[in-house]
Short mmCIF file of C-alpha atoms in Angstrom, two decimals:
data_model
loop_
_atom_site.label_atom_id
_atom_site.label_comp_id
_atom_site.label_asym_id
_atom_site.label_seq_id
_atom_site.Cartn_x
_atom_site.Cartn_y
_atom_site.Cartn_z
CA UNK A 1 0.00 0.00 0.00
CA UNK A 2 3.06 2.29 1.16
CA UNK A 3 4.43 1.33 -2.25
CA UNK A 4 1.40 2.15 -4.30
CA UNK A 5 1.49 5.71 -2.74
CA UNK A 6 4.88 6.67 -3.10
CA UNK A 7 4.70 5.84 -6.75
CA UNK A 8 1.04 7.78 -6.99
CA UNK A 9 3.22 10.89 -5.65
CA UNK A 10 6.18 10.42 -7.78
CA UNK A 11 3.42 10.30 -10.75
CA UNK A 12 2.42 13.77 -9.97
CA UNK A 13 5.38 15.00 -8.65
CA UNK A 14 6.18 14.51 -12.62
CA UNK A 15 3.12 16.14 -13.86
CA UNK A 16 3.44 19.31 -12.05
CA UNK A 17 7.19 19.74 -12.96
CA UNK A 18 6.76 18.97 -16.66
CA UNK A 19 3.97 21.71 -16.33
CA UNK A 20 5.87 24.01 -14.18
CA UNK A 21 9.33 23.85 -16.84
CA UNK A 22 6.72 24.43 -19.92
CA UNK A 23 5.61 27.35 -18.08
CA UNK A 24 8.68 28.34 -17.77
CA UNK A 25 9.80 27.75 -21.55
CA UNK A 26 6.79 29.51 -22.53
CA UNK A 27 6.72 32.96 -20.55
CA UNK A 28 10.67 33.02 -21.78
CA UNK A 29 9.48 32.76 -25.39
CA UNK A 30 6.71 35.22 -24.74
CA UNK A 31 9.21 37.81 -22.95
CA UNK A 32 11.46 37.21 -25.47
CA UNK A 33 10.04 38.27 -28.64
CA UNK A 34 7.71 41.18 -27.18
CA UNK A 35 6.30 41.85 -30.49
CA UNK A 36 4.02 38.90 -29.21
CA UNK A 37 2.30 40.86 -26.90
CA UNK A 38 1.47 43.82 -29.57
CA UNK A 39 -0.88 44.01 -31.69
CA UNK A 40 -0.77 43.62 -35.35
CA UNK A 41 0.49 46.80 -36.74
CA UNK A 42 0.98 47.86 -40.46
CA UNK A 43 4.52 48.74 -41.60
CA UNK A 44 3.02 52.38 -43.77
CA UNK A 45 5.01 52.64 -46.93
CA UNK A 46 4.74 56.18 -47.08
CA UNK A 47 8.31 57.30 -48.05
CA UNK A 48 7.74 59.25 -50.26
CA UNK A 49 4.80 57.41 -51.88
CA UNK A 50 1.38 56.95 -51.69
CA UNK A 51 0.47 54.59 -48.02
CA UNK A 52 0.52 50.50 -48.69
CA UNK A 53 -2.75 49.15 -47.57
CA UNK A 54 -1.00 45.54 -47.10
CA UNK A 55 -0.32 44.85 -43.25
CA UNK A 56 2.30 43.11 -41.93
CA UNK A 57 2.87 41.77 -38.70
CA UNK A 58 5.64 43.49 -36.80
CA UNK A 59 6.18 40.24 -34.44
CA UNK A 60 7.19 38.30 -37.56
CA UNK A 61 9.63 40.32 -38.90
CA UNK A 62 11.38 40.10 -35.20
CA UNK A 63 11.05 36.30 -35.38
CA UNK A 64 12.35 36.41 -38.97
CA UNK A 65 15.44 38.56 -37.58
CA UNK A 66 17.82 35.28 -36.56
CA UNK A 67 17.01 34.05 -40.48
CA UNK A 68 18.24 36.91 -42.10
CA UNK A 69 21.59 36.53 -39.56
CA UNK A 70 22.06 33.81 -41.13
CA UNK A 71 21.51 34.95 -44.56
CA UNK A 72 24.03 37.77 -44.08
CA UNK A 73 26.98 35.82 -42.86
CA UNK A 74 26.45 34.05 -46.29
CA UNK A 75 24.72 31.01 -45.09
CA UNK A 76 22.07 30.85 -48.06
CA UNK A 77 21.22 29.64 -51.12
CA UNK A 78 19.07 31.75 -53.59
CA UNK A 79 16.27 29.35 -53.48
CA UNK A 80 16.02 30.01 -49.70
CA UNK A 81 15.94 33.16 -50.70
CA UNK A 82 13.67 33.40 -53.12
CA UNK A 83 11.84 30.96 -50.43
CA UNK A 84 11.72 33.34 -47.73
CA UNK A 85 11.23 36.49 -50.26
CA UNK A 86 14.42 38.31 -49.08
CA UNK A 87 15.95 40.86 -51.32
CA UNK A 88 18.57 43.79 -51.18
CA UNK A 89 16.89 46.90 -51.30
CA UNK A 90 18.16 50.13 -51.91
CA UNK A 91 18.45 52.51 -48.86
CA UNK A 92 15.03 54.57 -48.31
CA UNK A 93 16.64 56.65 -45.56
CA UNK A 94 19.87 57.58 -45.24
CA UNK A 95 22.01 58.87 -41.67
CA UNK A 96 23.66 61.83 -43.88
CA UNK A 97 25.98 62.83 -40.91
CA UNK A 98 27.11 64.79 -38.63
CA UNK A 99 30.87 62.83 -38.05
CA UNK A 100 31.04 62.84 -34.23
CA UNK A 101 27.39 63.61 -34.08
CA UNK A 102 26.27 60.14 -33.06
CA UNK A 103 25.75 58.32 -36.32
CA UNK A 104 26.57 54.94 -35.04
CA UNK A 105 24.41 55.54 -31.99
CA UNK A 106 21.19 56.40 -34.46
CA UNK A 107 21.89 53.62 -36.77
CA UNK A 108 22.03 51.25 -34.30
CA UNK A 109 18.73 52.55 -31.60
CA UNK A 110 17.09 52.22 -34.89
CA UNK A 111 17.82 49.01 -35.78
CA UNK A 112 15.94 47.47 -32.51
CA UNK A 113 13.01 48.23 -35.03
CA UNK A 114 11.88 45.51 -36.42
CA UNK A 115 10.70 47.01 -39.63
CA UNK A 116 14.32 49.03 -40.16
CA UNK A 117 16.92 46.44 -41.61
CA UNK A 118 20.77 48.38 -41.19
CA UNK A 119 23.87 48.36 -43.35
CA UNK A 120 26.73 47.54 -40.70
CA UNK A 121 29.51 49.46 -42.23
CA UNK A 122 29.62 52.78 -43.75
CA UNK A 123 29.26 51.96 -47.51
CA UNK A 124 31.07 55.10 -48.60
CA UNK A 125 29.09 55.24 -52.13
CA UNK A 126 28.10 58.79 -53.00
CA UNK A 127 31.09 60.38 -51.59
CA UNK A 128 33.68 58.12 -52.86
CA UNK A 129 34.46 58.55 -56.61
CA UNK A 130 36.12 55.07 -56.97
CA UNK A 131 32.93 53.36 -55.13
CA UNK A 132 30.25 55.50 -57.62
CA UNK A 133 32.08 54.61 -60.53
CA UNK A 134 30.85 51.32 -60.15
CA UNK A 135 27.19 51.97 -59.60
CA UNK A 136 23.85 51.80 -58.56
CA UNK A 137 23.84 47.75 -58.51
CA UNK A 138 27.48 47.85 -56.92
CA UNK A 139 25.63 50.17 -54.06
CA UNK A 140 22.59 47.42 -54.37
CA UNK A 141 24.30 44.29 -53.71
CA UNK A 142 26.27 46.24 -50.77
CA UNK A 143 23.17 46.55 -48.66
CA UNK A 144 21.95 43.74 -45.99
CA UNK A 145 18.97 41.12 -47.03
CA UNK A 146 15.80 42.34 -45.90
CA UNK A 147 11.95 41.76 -46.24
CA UNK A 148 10.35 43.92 -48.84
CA UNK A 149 8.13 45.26 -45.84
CA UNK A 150 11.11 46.81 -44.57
CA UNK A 151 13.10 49.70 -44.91
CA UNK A 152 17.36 49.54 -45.33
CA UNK A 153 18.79 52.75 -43.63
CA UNK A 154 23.03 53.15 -44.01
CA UNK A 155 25.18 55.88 -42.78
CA UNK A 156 28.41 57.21 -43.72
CA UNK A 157 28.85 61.50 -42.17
CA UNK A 158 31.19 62.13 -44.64
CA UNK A 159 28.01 62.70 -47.23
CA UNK A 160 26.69 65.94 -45.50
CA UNK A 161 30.01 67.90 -45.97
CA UNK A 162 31.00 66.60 -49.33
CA UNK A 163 29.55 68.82 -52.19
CA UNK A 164 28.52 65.84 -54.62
CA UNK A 165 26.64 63.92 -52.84
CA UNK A 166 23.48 66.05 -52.71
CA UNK A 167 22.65 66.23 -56.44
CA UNK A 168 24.23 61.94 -56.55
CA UNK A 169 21.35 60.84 -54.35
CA UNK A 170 18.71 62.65 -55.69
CA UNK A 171 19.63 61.06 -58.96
CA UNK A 172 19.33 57.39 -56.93
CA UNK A 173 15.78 58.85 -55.38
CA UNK A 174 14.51 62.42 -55.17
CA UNK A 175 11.94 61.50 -52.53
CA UNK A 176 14.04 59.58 -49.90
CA UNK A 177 14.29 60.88 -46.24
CA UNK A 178 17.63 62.29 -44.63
CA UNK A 179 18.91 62.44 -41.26
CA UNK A 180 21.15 64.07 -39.61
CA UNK A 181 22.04 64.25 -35.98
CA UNK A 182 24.21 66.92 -34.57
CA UNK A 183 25.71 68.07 -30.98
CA UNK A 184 26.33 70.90 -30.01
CA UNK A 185 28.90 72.65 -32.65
CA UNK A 186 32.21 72.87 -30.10
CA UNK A 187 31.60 70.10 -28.31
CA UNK A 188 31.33 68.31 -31.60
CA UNK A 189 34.49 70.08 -32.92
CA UNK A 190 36.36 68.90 -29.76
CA UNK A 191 34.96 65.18 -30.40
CA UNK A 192 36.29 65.32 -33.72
CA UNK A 193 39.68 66.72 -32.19
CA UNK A 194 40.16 63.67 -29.92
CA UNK A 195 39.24 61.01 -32.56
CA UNK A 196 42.08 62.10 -34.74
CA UNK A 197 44.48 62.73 -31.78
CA UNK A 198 44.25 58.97 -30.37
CA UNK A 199 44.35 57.98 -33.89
CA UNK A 200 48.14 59.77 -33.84
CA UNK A 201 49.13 58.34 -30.17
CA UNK A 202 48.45 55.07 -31.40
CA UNK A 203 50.83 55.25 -34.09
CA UNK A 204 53.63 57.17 -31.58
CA UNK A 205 53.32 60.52 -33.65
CA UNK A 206 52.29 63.80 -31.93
CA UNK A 207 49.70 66.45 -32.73
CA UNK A 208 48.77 70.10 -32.29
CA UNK A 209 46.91 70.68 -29.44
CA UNK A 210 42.94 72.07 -30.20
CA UNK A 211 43.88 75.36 -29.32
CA UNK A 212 46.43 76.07 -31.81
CA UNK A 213 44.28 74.54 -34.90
CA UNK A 214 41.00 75.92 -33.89
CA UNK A 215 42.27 78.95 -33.79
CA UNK A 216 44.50 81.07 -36.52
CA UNK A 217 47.92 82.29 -34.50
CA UNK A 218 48.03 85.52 -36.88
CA UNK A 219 44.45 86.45 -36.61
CA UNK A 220 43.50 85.04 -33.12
CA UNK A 221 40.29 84.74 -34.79
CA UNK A 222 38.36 81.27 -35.41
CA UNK A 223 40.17 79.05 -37.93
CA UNK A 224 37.91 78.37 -40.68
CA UNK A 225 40.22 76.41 -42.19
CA UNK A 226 40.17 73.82 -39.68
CA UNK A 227 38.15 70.72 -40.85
CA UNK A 228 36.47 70.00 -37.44
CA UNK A 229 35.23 73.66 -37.23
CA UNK A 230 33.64 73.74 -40.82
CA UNK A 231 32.34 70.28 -40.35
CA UNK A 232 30.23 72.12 -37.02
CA UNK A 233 28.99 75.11 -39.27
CA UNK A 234 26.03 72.90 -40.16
CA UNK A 235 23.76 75.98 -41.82
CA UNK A 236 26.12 76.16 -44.53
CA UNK A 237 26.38 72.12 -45.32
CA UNK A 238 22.62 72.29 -45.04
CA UNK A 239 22.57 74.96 -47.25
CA UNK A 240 23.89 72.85 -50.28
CA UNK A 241 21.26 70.26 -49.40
CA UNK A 242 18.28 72.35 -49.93
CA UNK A 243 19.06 73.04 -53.12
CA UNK A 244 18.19 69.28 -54.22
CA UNK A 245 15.85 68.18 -51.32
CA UNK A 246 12.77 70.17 -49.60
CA UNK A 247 12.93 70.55 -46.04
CA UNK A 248 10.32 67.81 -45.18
CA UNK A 249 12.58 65.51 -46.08
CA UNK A 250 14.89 66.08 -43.33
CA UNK A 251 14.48 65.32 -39.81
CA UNK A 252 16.97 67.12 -37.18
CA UNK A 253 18.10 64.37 -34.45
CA UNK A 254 19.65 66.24 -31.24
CA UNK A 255 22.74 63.57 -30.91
CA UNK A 256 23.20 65.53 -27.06
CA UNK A 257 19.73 64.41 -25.81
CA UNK A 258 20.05 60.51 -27.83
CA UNK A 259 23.09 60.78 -24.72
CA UNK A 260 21.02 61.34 -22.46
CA UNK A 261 17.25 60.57 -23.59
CA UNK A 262 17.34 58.42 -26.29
CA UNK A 263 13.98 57.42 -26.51
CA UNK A 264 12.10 60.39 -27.40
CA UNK A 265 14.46 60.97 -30.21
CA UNK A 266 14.06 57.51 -31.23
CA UNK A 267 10.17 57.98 -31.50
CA UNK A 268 10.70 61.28 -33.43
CA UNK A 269 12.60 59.28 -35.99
CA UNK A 270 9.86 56.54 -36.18
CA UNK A 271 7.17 59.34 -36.65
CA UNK A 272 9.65 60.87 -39.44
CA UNK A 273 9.87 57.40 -40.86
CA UNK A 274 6.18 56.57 -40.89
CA UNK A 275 6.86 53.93 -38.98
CA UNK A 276 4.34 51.95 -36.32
CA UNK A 277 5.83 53.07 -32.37
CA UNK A 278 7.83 49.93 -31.46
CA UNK A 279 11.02 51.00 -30.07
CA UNK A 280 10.53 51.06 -25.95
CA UNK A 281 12.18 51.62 -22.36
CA UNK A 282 12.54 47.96 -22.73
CA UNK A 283 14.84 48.41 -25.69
CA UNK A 284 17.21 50.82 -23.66
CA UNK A 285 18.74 50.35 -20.48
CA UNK A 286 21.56 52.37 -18.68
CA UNK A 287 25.25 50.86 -18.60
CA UNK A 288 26.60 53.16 -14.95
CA UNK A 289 29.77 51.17 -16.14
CA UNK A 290 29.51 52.72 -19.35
CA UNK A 291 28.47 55.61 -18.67
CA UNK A 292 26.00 55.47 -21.82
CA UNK A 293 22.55 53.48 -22.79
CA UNK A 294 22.85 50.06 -24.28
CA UNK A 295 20.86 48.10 -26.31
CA UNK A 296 18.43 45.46 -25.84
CA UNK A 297 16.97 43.13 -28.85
CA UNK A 298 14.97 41.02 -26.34
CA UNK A 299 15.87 38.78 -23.22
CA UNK A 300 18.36 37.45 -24.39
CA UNK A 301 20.58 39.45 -26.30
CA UNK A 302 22.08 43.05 -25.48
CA UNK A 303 24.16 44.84 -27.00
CA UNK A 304 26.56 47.95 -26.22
CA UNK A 305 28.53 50.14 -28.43
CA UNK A 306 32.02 49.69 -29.32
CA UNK A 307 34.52 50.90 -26.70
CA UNK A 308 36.14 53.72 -28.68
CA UNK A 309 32.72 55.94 -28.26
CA UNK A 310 32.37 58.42 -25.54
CA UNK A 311 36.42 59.44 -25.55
CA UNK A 312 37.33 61.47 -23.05
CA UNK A 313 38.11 65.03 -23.90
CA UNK A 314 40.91 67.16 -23.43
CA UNK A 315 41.43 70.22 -21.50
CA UNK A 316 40.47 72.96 -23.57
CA UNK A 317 41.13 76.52 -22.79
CA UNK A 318 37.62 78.15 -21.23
CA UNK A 319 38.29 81.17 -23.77
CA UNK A 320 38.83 79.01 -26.61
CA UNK A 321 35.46 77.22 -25.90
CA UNK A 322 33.80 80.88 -25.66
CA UNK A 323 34.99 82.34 -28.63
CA UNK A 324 34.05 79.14 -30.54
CA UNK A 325 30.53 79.43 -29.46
CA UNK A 326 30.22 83.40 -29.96
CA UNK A 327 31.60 82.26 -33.42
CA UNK A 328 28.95 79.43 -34.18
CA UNK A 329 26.04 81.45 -32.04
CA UNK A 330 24.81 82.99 -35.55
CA UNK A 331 24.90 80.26 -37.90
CA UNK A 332 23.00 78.08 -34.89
CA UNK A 333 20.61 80.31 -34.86
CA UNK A 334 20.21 79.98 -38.98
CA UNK A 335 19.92 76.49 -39.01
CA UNK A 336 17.09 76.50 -36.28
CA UNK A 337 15.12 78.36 -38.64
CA UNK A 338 15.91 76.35 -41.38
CA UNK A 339 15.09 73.29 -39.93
CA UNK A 340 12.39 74.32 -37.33
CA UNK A 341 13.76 72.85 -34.35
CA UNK A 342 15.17 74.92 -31.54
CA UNK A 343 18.26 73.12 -29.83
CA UNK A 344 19.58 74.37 -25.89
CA UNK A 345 23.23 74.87 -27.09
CA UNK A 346 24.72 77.78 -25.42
#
């Protein structure tokens, strides 16, 4: 009888495991792919065309994402791709710039989107004469696989400074939307300063200090001359922009407050994008380590970014730092009103 108990309580014993682990299994799955517990939202194709009226569910593009790993470390066949209707699509945004502005940052908030599909490196296309030369299919076949309900962004900052790249894109698509994120123009300057400097200490050479290239011994004025101060006198960059491309087809991303508050610029840029809200606290969590937000896809994976972002700065004199602001002050105030949006830079 003692026998026939024991092995009546083993019995369920087993039962109420095996139900507990598939609990388990199951809220994991569910937490893990959140885009389960959304609703079915449609992916508008309104860049710069007339809405799609075809839905797509945003939860299986995120369970699609570990396929299209795959397919981009080369692991497919063109009939599984032709299977799984993945193509390479041309760009239909584009992270223009600012260099030191937080371009990698954007690119890769944006990518915890499931309907936004990135180009890891900086492809270098439209301001690279070699790369153009080979053309638009070279540019094609350069971009990541994708669903044809997505959209491919890429980045490279060198496009919003160089002069051909304006009128080159609007050749590829008049109607495709631009962003660009800036900082604050000094701090940006000095940012640009310190990339270049560790790039010299790492190769044992030495280096003008920011002082004496930002600003011209003879004159004492500003150096213009200076790459990393024209690269922060974004009015006039913009300038050459607006000759190809209407306003409305840029959206201003403050890279000081993506520091800081990401995710109210990240829902800016969804808006901008037509995209369905998607991107949440979830997605971002602060690294005190770090000192900066990183990344996370879903329960399982995280991500930060590299080490080499957030450098620390050098000394710089105070009256450098002032007379480089009273020198940027008016064309900050320009590209406000150009752009419509109001930034708190000093």
């Amino acid at each position: 009888m003692l026998f026939k108990q024991q092995a009546w309580l083993r019995q369920k014993l087993l039962v109420l495991g095996s139900l507990a682990v598939g609990s388990l299994l199951y809220l994991v799955a569910r937490v893990g792919s959140l885009d389960r517990l959304q609703p079915i939202c449609p992916i508008e194709g309104r860049l710069g065309g007339a809405r799609s009226q075809a839905e797509f569910p945003l939860r299986a593009l995120q369970f699609k994402r570990g396929l299209l790993h795959e397919f981009r470390k080369g692991n497919a066949s063109k009939d599984q791709l032709r299977l799984h209707d993945l193509v390479q699509q041309l760009p239909k945004a584009i992270i223009i710039g600012v260099r030191k502005g937080g371009t990698r940052a954007l690119l890769e908030m944006l990518n915890l989107h499931p309907a936004v599909v990135k180009a890891s490196q900086e492809i270098h296309f439209f301001d690279n004469d070699e790369n153009y030369g080979k053309g638009i299919e070279w540019y094609r076949k350069k971009m990541p696989f994708s669903y044809p309900q997505q959209i491919t962004i890429e980045k490279s900052p060198a496009y919003f400074i160089t002069e051909e790249v304006p009128e080159r894109i609007y050749k590829m698509n008049s109607s495709i939307k631009l962003l660009i994120i800036v900082r604050e123009p000094t701090t940006r300057a000095i940012s640009d300063y310190t990339q270049v400097l560790e790039g010299k200490e790492r190769k044992n050479k030495t280096y003008y200090k920011f002082e004496k290239l930002a600003i011209d011994p003879n004159t004492c004025e500003v150096n213009t001359k200076y790459k990393a101060v024209r690269t922060s006198i974004y009015t006039k960059h913009l300038e050459r922009w607006l000759k190809y491309f209407p306003i409305e087809q840029f959206h201003v991303v403050d890279g000081d407050r993506l520091i800081t508050e990401p995710l109210p610029e990240l829902q800016l840029v969804e808006k901008f994008l037509n995209l369905p809200p998607r991107i949440s606290q979830y997605n971002l969590y602060f690294n005190a380590t770090r000192g900066f937000y990183c990344l996370r896809f879903n329960i399982i994976f995280n991500k930060c970014l590299a080490g080499s972002k957030g450098r620390i700065h050098p000394e710089v004199d105070p009256s450098v730092i002032t007379k480089l602001r009273k020198f940027f002050h008016p064309f900050n105030q320009k590209f406000y009103q150009i752009t419509g949006r109001t930034l708190n830079w000093p």
